CSV table of C-alpha atoms in Angstrom, one decimal:
chain,number,residue,atom,x,y,z
S,1,MET,CA,8.7,6.0,13.9
S,2,PRO,CA,10.0,8.7,16.3
S,3,GLU,CA,11.4,7.9,19.8
S,4,GLY,CA,8.4,7.2,22.0
S,5,HIS,CA,6.3,5.6,19.1
S,6,SER,CA,8.1,2.5,18.3
S,7,LEU,CA,6.1,-0.6,18.2
S,8,SER,CA,6.6,-4.1,19.8
S,9,MET,CA,3.7,-6.0,18.0
S,10,LYS,CA,3.1,-9.5,19.1
S,11,HIS,CA,2.7,-10.7,16.6
S,12,HIS,CA,-1.0,13.3,-3.1
S,13,TYR,CA,-3.0,14.5,-3.4
S,14,PRO,CA,-0.3,16.3,-5.8
S,15,GLN,CA,-1.4,19.8,-6.4
S,16,ARG,CA,-4.8,18.9,-5.1
S,17,SER,CA,-6.1,19.6,-1.7
S,18,LEU,CA,-9.3,17.9,-0.7
S,19,GLY,CA,-9.8,20.3,2.3
S,20,ARG,CA,-11.0,19.3,5.7
S,21,SER,CA,-14.7,19.7,6.7
S,22,PRO,CA,-15.5,20.3,10.5
S,23,ARG,CA,-15.3,17.2,12.5
S,24,VAL,CA,-18.8,15.8,13.1
S,25,ILE,CA,-19.1,12.9,15.5
S,26,SER,CA,-21.6,10.9,13.5
S,27,THR,CA,-19.9,8.1,12.0
S,28,SER,CA,-17.9,5.1,13.6
S,29,ARG,CA,-15.3,2.8,12.2
S,30,ARG,CA,-17.5,-0.3,12.9
S,31,ARG,CA,-20.7,0.6,11.6
S,32,PHE,CA,-22.8,0.5,8.5
S,33,LEU,CA,-23.6,3.8,6.8
S,34,GLN,CA,-27.4,3.7,6.7
S,35,ALA,CA,-27.8,4.9,3.2
S,36,SER,CA,-28.7,3.6,-0.3
S,37,ALA,CA,-26.6,3.0,-3.3
S,38,ALA,CA,-23.2,4.6,-3.8
S,39,VAL,CA,-21.5,5.1,-7.2
S,40,LEU,CA,-19.0,7.5,-6.1
S,41,SER,CA,-17.8,9.1,-9.4
S,42,GLY,CA,-19.9,12.2,-10.3
S,43,LEU,CA,-22.3,12.1,-7.4
S,44,ALA,CA,-23.0,14.8,-4.9
S,45,LEU,CA,-22.7,12.9,-1.3
S,46,SER,CA,-24.1,14.2,1.8
S,47,ASN,CA,-22.1,12.8,4.7
S,48,CYS,CA,-20.2,15.5,5.8
S,49,ARG,CA,-17.5,13.6,7.7
S,50,ARG,CA,-17.0,10.6,5.1
S,51,GLY,CA,-18.5,12.2,2.1
S,52,ILE,CA,-19.8,8.7,1.2
S,53,SER,CA,-23.0,6.8,0.7
S,54,ASN,CA,-23.3,3.1,0.0
S,55,VAL,CA,-25.2,0.1,-1.0
S,56,GLN,CA,-26.0,-1.5,2.4
S,57,SER,CA,-23.7,-4.4,3.4
S,58,GLY,CA,-24.5,-7.4,1.0
S,59,SER,CA,-25.9,-5.4,-1.8
S,60,ALA,CA,-23.4,-5.2,-4.6
S,61,SER,CA,-24.4,-6.8,-7.8
S,62,ASN,CA,-22.5,-9.2,-9.6
S,63,GLY,CA,-24.3,-8.5,-12.9
S,64,GLY,CA,-23.2,-6.6,-15.9
S,65,SER,CA,-21.0,-7.2,-18.9
S,66,ALA,CA,-17.4,-8.0,-18.6
S,67,ASN,CA,-16.7,-4.5,-20.0
S,68,ALA,CA,-18.6,-2.9,-17.1
S,69,GLN,CA,-16.8,-5.0,-14.6
S,70,SER,CA,-13.6,-3.7,-15.9
S,71,GLU,CA,-14.6,-0.1,-15.5
S,72,THR,CA,-15.7,-0.5,-11.9
S,73,LEU,CA,-14.0,-1.5,-8.6
S,74,HIS,CA,-16.1,-2.8,-5.9
S,75,ILE,CA,-14.7,-2.4,-2.4
S,76,TYR,CA,-15.8,-4.0,0.7
S,77,THR,CA,-14.6,-2.0,3.8
S,78,TRP,CA,-15.2,-0.4,7.3
S,79,ALA,CA,-17.0,2.9,7.4
S,80,ASP,CA,-14.2,5.1,8.1
S,81,TYR,CA,-11.6,4.1,5.6
S,82,THR,CA,-12.4,5.9,2.4
S,83,ASP,CA,-14.2,8.9,1.1
S,84,GLU,CA,-15.4,10.8,-1.6
S,85,GLY,CA,-12.1,12.6,-2.3
S,86,LEU,CA,-10.2,9.4,-2.5
S,87,ALA,CA,-12.6,7.7,-4.9
S,88,GLN,CA,-12.9,10.6,-7.1
S,89,LEU,CA,-9.1,10.8,-7.3
S,90,PHE,CA,-8.9,7.4,-8.3
S,91,THR,CA,-11.5,7.7,-11.0
S,92,GLU,CA,-9.6,10.6,-12.2
S,93,ARG,CA,-6.4,8.7,-12.5
S,94,THR,CA,-7.9,5.6,-13.9
S,95,GLY,CA,-11.1,6.0,-15.4
S,96,ILE,CA,-12.6,3.2,-13.1
S,97,GLU,CA,-15.6,4.1,-10.9
S,98,VAL,CA,-15.7,3.2,-7.4
S,99,VAL,CA,-18.5,1.5,-5.5
S,100,ILE,CA,-18.1,1.1,-1.8
S,101,ASP,CA,-20.2,-1.5,0.4
S,102,ILE,CA,-19.8,-1.2,4.3
S,103,TYR,CA,-19.7,-4.0,6.9
S,104,ASP,CA,-19.9,-3.6,10.6
S,105,SER,CA,-17.7,-6.6,11.6
S,106,ASN,CA,-15.0,-9.2,10.3
S,107,GLU,CA,-17.5,-11.9,11.0
S,108,VAL,CA,-20.2,-10.3,8.7
S,109,MET,CA,-17.9,-10.1,6.0
S,110,LEU,CA,-16.7,-13.4,6.1
S,111,ALA,CA,-20.1,-14.9,6.4
S,112,LYS,CA,-21.0,-12.9,3.1
S,113,MET,CA,-17.9,-14.0,1.5
S,114,GLN,CA,-18.4,-17.7,2.3
S,115,ALA,CA,-22.1,-17.7,1.2
S,116,GLY,CA,-21.0,-16.5,-2.2
S,117,GLY,CA,-22.2,-12.8,-2.1
S,118,GLY,CA,-18.9,-11.4,-2.4
S,119,ASP,CA,-17.8,-12.2,-5.9
S,120,ALA,CA,-18.1,-8.6,-6.7
S,121,TYR,CA,-15.5,-7.3,-4.7
S,122,SER,CA,-12.0,-6.9,-5.8
S,123,ILE,CA,-10.7,-5.0,-2.7
S,124,ILE,CA,-11.5,-6.1,1.1
S,125,TYR,CA,-10.4,-4.6,4.4
S,126,PRO,CA,-10.2,-7.3,6.8
S,127,SER,CA,-8.5,-7.1,10.1
S,128,ASP,CA,-5.3,-9.1,11.1
S,129,TYR,CA,-6.9,-12.1,12.6
S,130,MET,CA,-9.5,-12.5,9.7
S,131,VAL,CA,-6.6,-12.4,7.4
S,132,GLU,CA,-5.2,-15.6,8.9
S,133,GLU,CA,-8.7,-17.0,8.9
S,134,MET,CA,-9.3,-16.1,5.2
S,135,ILE,CA,-5.8,-17.5,4.3
S,136,ARG,CA,-6.7,-20.8,6.2
S,137,LEU,CA,-10.1,-20.9,4.0
S,138,ASP,CA,-7.9,-20.2,0.7
S,139,MET,CA,-10.2,-17.2,0.0
S,140,LEU,CA,-7.2,-14.8,-0.8
S,141,SER,CA,-5.0,-14.2,-3.9
S,142,GLU,CA,-1.3,-14.3,-3.2
S,143,LEU,CA,-0.2,-10.6,-4.0
S,144,ASP,CA,2.3,-9.8,-6.8
S,145,HIS,CA,4.6,-7.5,-5.1
S,146,ALA,CA,6.0,-6.3,-8.2
S,147,LYS,CA,2.6,-4.6,-8.8
S,148,ILE,CA,2.7,-2.9,-5.5
S,149,GLN,CA,4.6,0.3,-4.9
S,150,GLY,CA,5.8,1.4,-1.4
S,151,LEU,CA,5.9,-1.8,0.6
S,152,ASP,CA,9.5,-1.1,1.3
S,153,THR,CA,8.4,2.1,3.0
S,154,LEU,CA,6.2,0.3,5.9
S,155,PHE,CA,7.6,0.5,9.4
S,156,PRO,CA,9.5,-2.6,10.2
S,157,GLN,CA,6.7,-3.9,12.2
S,158,TRP,CA,4.5,-4.5,9.2
S,159,GLN,CA,7.0,-5.7,6.8
S,160,ASN,CA,6.7,-9.2,8.1
S,161,PRO,CA,3.6,-9.4,10.3
S,162,THR,CA,2.8,-12.7,12.1
S,163,TYR,CA,-0.7,-12.7,10.6
S,164,ASP,CA,0.7,-12.8,7.0
S,165,PRO,CA,4.3,-13.4,6.8
S,166,GLY,CA,5.9,-11.3,4.1
S,167,ASN,CA,2.6,-9.6,3.4
S,168,ALA,CA,2.1,-12.3,1.1
S,169,HIS,CA,-1.8,-12.0,0.8
S,170,SER,CA,-2.5,-8.7,2.4
S,171,ILE,CA,-1.0,-5.0,2.8
S,172,PRO,CA,-1.5,-3.0,6.2
S,173,MET,CA,-3.4,0.2,5.8
S,174,SER,CA,-4.2,1.2,9.5
S,175,TRP,CA,-3.6,0.3,13.0
S,176,GLY,CA,-5.0,1.3,16.3
S,177,THR,CA,-6.1,0.4,19.9
S,178,THR,CA,-9.3,-0.4,21.7
S,179,GLY,CA,-9.8,1.2,25.0
S,180,LEU,CA,-12.4,3.4,27.2
S,181,LEU,CA,-13.6,6.8,26.3
S,182,TYR,CA,-15.3,8.8,28.9
S,183,ASN,CA,-16.7,12.3,29.7
S,184,THR,CA,-14.8,13.8,32.6
S,185,SER,CA,-17.6,16.1,33.4
S,186,GLN,CA,-19.8,13.1,34.3
S,187,LEU,CA,-17.4,11.0,36.5
S,188,ASP,CA,-15.8,11.9,39.9
S,189,PHE,CA,-13.0,9.3,39.2
S,190,GLU,CA,-10.5,8.6,36.2
S,191,PRO,CA,-10.9,5.2,34.7
S,192,SER,CA,-7.7,3.5,34.0
S,193,ASP,CA,-8.5,-0.3,33.7
S,194,TRP,CA,-11.3,-2.6,32.9
S,195,SER,CA,-11.8,-3.4,36.5
S,196,ASP,CA,-13.1,0.1,36.9
S,197,LEU,CA,-16.2,-0.7,35.3
S,198,TRP,CA,-17.0,-3.3,37.9
S,199,ASP,CA,-15.7,-1.2,40.8
S,200,ASN,CA,-17.9,1.9,39.9
S,201,GLN,CA,-21.2,0.1,38.8
S,202,GLU,CA,-23.3,2.4,40.9
S,203,GLN,CA,-22.0,5.5,39.3
S,204,LEU,CA,-22.0,3.9,35.8
S,205,PHE,CA,-25.2,2.3,36.2
S,206,ARG,CA,-27.1,2.3,32.7
S,207,ARG,CA,-24.5,4.8,31.5
S,208,MET,CA,-21.8,2.7,30.0
S,209,THR,CA,-21.6,0.6,27.0
S,210,LEU,CA,-19.3,-2.3,25.6
S,211,LEU,CA,-18.6,-2.9,21.9
S,212,ASP,CA,-21.1,-5.4,20.3
S,213,ASP,CA,-18.2,-7.3,19.4
S,214,VAL,CA,-17.7,-10.8,21.1
S,215,ARG,CA,-13.7,-11.2,20.6
S,216,GLU,CA,-13.2,-7.5,21.7
S,217,VAL,CA,-15.4,-7.6,24.8
S,218,MET,CA,-14.5,-11.2,26.0
S,219,GLY,CA,-10.9,-10.3,25.0
S,220,ALA,CA,-11.0,-7.4,27.5
S,221,VAL,CA,-12.3,-9.3,30.4
S,222,LEU,CA,-9.9,-12.0,29.7
S,223,ARG,CA,-7.1,-9.4,30.0
S,224,SER,CA,-8.6,-8.0,33.2
S,225,LEU,CA,-8.5,-11.5,34.5
S,226,GLY,CA,-4.7,-11.7,33.7
S,227,TYR,CA,-5.4,-13.9,30.6
S,228,SER,CA,-4.6,-13.6,27.0
S,229,TYR,CA,-7.1,-11.8,24.7
S,230,ASN,CA,-6.9,-14.9,22.6
S,231,SER,CA,-7.5,-17.5,25.3
S,232,THR,CA,-8.7,-20.9,24.2
S,233,ASN,CA,-9.1,-22.3,27.8
S,234,PRO,CA,-12.5,-23.2,28.4
S,235,ALA,CA,-12.3,-22.4,32.1
S,236,GLU,CA,-10.8,-19.0,31.6
S,237,ILE,CA,-13.4,-18.2,28.8
S,238,GLU,CA,-16.2,-19.3,31.2
S,239,GLU,CA,-14.6,-17.1,34.0
S,240,ALA,CA,-14.8,-14.2,31.5
S,241,TYR,CA,-18.3,-14.9,30.7
S,242,GLN,CA,-19.5,-15.1,34.4
S,243,ARG,CA,-17.6,-11.8,35.0
S,244,LEU,CA,-19.7,-10.1,32.2
S,245,VAL,CA,-22.9,-11.6,33.6
S,246,GLU,CA,-22.2,-9.7,36.8
S,247,LEU,CA,-21.5,-6.5,34.8
S,248,LYS,CA,-24.5,-6.7,32.3
S,249,PRO,CA,-27.3,-5.1,34.6
S,250,ALA,CA,-25.3,-2.2,34.9
S,251,LEU,CA,-24.8,-1.7,31.0
S,252,ALA,CA,-26.9,0.6,28.8
S,253,SER,CA,-26.1,-1.8,25.8
S,254,PHE,CA,-23.7,-3.6,23.7
S,255,GLN,CA,-22.9,-0.8,21.1
S,256,SER,CA,-20.2,-0.2,18.7
S,257,PHE,CA,-21.5,2.9,17.1
S,258,GLY,CA,-24.0,5.6,17.5
S,259,TRP,CA,-23.0,6.4,21.2
S,260,GLU,CA,-21.5,9.9,20.3
S,261,ASP,CA,-24.5,12.1,21.1
S,262,GLN,CA,-25.2,10.3,24.2
S,263,LEU,CA,-21.7,10.6,25.5
S,264,LEU,CA,-21.7,14.5,24.8
S,265,SER,CA,-25.0,15.0,26.4
S,266,GLY,CA,-24.1,12.9,29.5
S,267,ASP,CA,-26.7,10.3,28.9
S,268,LEU,CA,-23.6,8.0,28.7
S,269,ALA,CA,-20.6,8.6,30.8
S,270,LEU,CA,-18.4,5.9,29.5
S,271,VAL,CA,-18.0,3.7,26.4
S,272,MET,CA,-15.7,1.0,24.9
S,273,ALA,CA,-14.4,2.5,21.8
S,274,TYR,CA,-11.9,1.9,18.9
S,275,SER,CA,-9.2,4.5,19.0
S,276,VAL,CA,-10.1,5.9,15.5
S,277,ASP,CA,-13.5,6.7,16.7
S,278,ALA,CA,-12.4,7.9,20.3
S,279,ILE,CA,-9.7,10.3,18.8
S,280,ALA,CA,-12.4,12.2,16.6
S,281,ALA,CA,-14.4,12.6,19.8
S,282,THR,CA,-11.6,14.0,22.0
S,283,LEU,CA,-10.7,16.4,19.1
S,284,GLU,CA,-14.3,17.4,19.0
S,285,ASP,CA,-14.8,18.0,22.9
S,286,PRO,CA,-11.9,18.4,25.3
S,287,SER,CA,-14.0,16.9,28.2
S,288,LEU,CA,-13.7,13.4,26.5
S,289,VAL,CA,-10.8,11.4,27.4
S,290,TYR,CA,-9.5,8.1,25.8
S,291,VAL,CA,-7.5,5.7,27.6
S,292,VAL,CA,-5.7,2.1,26.9
S,293,PRO,CA,-6.6,0.3,30.2
S,294,ASN,CA,-3.6,-0.6,32.3
S,295,SER,CA,-4.0,-4.4,31.9
S,296,GLY,CA,-3.9,-4.4,28.3
S,297,SER,CA,-6.1,-4.1,25.3
S,298,SER,CA,-6.2,-5.2,21.8
S,299,LEU,CA,-3.8,-3.8,19.1
S,300,TRP,CA,-5.4,-4.2,15.7
S,301,THR,CA,-4.2,-3.8,12.2
S,302,ASP,CA,-6.8,-3.4,9.3
S,303,THR,CA,-5.5,-4.5,5.8
S,304,MET,CA,-6.2,-4.5,2.0
S,305,VAL,CA,-6.6,-8.0,0.3
S,306,ILE,CA,-7.6,-9.1,-3.1
S,307,PRO,CA,-10.0,-12.2,-2.7
S,308,LYS,CA,-9.5,-15.1,-5.3
S,309,SER,CA,-12.9,-14.2,-6.6
S,310,ALA,CA,-12.1,-10.5,-7.5
S,311,PRO,CA,-13.5,-9.8,-10.8
S,312,ASN,CA,-11.1,-6.6,-11.3
S,313,PRO,CA,-7.6,-7.3,-9.5
S,314,GLU,CA,-5.8,-5.0,-11.7
S,315,ALA,CA,-8.1,-2.1,-10.5
S,316,ALA,CA,-7.3,-3.4,-7.0
S,317,TYR,CA,-3.6,-3.1,-7.4
S,318,ALA,CA,-4.2,0.4,-8.6
S,319,TRP,CA,-6.3,1.2,-5.7
S,320,MET,CA,-3.5,-0.1,-3.5
S,321,ASN,CA,-0.8,2.0,-5.1
S,322,LEU,CA,-2.8,5.1,-5.0
S,323,PHE,CA,-3.3,4.7,-1.1
S,324,TYR,CA,0.3,3.8,-0.7
S,325,GLU,CA,1.4,7.2,-2.2
S,326,PRO,CA,2.6,9.0,0.8
S,327,GLU,CA,0.8,12.4,0.1
S,328,VAL,CA,-2.4,10.5,-0.5
S,329,SER,CA,-2.3,8.5,2.6
S,330,ALA,CA,-1.1,11.4,4.9
S,331,GLU,CA,-4.1,13.3,3.6
S,332,VAL,CA,-6.6,10.6,4.3
S,333,VAL,CA,-5.0,10.1,7.6
S,334,SER,CA,-5.5,13.7,8.5
S,335,ARG,CA,-9.1,13.6,7.8
S,336,LEU,CA,-10.2,10.3,9.1
S,337,PHE,CA,-7.7,9.8,12.1
S,338,PHE,CA,-6.3,6.3,11.9
S,339,ALA,CA,-2.8,5.5,12.3
S,340,THR,CA,-0.7,4.8,9.2
S,341,PRO,CA,1.9,2.1,9.1
S,342,ILE,CA,3.5,3.9,6.0
S,343,GLN,CA,6.6,5.6,7.2
S,344,PRO,CA,6.6,8.6,4.6
S,345,ALA,CA,3.0,9.2,5.2
S,346,PHE,CA,3.7,9.4,8.9
S,347,ASP,CA,6.4,11.7,8.2
S,348,LEU,CA,4.2,14.1,6.2
S,349,LEU,CA,1.4,14.4,8.9
S,350,PRO,CA,1.0,17.6,10.8
S,351,ASP,CA,3.1,17.7,14.2
S,352,ASP,CA,-0.1,17.8,16.3
S,353,LEU,CA,-1.2,14.4,14.8
S,354,LYS,CA,2.3,13.0,15.2
S,355,ALA,CA,2.6,14.0,18.9
S,356,ASN,CA,-1.1,12.7,19.6
S,357,ASP,CA,-0.6,9.6,22.0
S,358,ASP,CA,-4.1,8.3,21.5
S,359,LEU,CA,-3.4,8.0,17.8
S,360,PHE,CA,0.4,6.9,18.1
S,361,PRO,CA,0.6,5.4,21.6
S,362,PRO,CA,4.1,5.4,23.5
S,363,GLU,CA,5.8,2.1,23.6
S,364,GLU,CA,4.7,1.6,27.3
S,365,ILE,CA,1.0,1.4,26.3
S,366,LEU,CA,1.7,-0.6,23.2
S,367,ALA,CA,3.6,-3.3,25.1
S,368,LYS,CA,0.5,-4.2,27.1
S,369,CYS,CA,-1.6,-4.7,24.0
S,370,GLU,CA,-2.3,-7.9,22.1
S,371,GLY,CA,-3.4,-8.5,18.5
S,372,ILE,CA,-6.6,-10.5,18.2
S,373,ALA,CA,-5.8,-14.1,16.5
S,374,PRO,CA,-7.9,-16.9,15.5
S,375,VAL,CA,-8.9,-19.1,18.3
S,376,GLY,CA,-9.7,-22.3,16.4
S,377,GLU,CA,-12.6,-24.5,17.7
S,378,ALA,CA,-13.0,-22.1,20.9
S,379,ILE,CA,-14.8,-19.7,18.8
S,380,GLU,CA,-17.8,-21.9,19.1
S,381,LEU,CA,-17.8,-21.4,22.9
S,382,TYR,CA,-17.1,-17.7,22.4
S,383,ASP,CA,-20.1,-17.5,20.2
S,384,ARG,CA,-22.4,-19.5,22.3
S,385,LEU,CA,-21.8,-17.7,25.5
S,386,TRP,CA,-22.0,-14.3,23.6
S,387,THR,CA,-25.4,-15.4,22.5
S,388,GLU,CA,-26.6,-16.3,25.9
S,389,LEU,CA,-25.3,-13.0,27.2
S,390,SER,CA,-26.8,-10.8,24.5
S,391,SER,CA,-30.0,-12.4,24.5
S,392,ALA,CA,-30.6,-12.7,28.2
């Protein structure tokens, strides 16, 4: 990674251009695509940003013959991590059709897998802390690195990540930050830290949102109080909860997606957002600015894994290898705006993306960030307080 973009983490489309449709701020990294079935090979799909529709989360069928299973790859992922072009290229290369199901949180995905509803999937995209949890629950296959090309081309920070040493059960596919996205035309101050939400409640009253994500929101408040994003101290967690109780009357909602039009129109002035969504917004409208708060935020990595229940692991390895081709990954990153951990893919990106500090933050910003990690039994306290907060 070039100077200014190194990381200190705690923890081709050959002869084929898919083209770039105009950016439309209509989808989000942490959302369901509200649509119906999606067998991507041979279908004309309508979503202009993602070129993808899907069976709603939880609807993939486990039925069908063994032969039908071998000719289909079922993927369970976030909304913004694949599109029609990638799926069609995979089908052209392998003859295997791709079916995409979408989830909007790691916890939804895990609950489905634990309930036995995930037996159809051969590829899943959990975040770093959820990889640790799924390893603990013995849900993931140990990867055969001899079947994966390109692992040696990862930036050093992802070759031996703390959440999965040696990438034994997962391979990284994207990373980013969580921060504040605001409309400069709607505010007379420049937000720089989480505390600004409390200090400017009158101006932001009912015009700001926080993510609908217990670990991100509680983590952000914990950081604003000088604690770890991953605190297991009941007193610290309770203090963060009380701080949120103070802020809640001024919130428009807890909302992970669907805020784009409101932010552009001025109905909202500020939202808590994942960098991948924020970057798309800032490129759409220069009045929108994304900032990682001074007191620190989360630094997340999303991965690809093969569950032990995978019906088609060989197709899963083929999907991983396609994505790890530098030209393929660079093309997808250029369309979907997530940061790549693959160095040759980064090298192929347009200069404007390489220089985008929102996409590839400098060291001084990353040094303030912290990866989300499992919190053990403390998750029960997090969940109880979150339920009280969101239902009050």
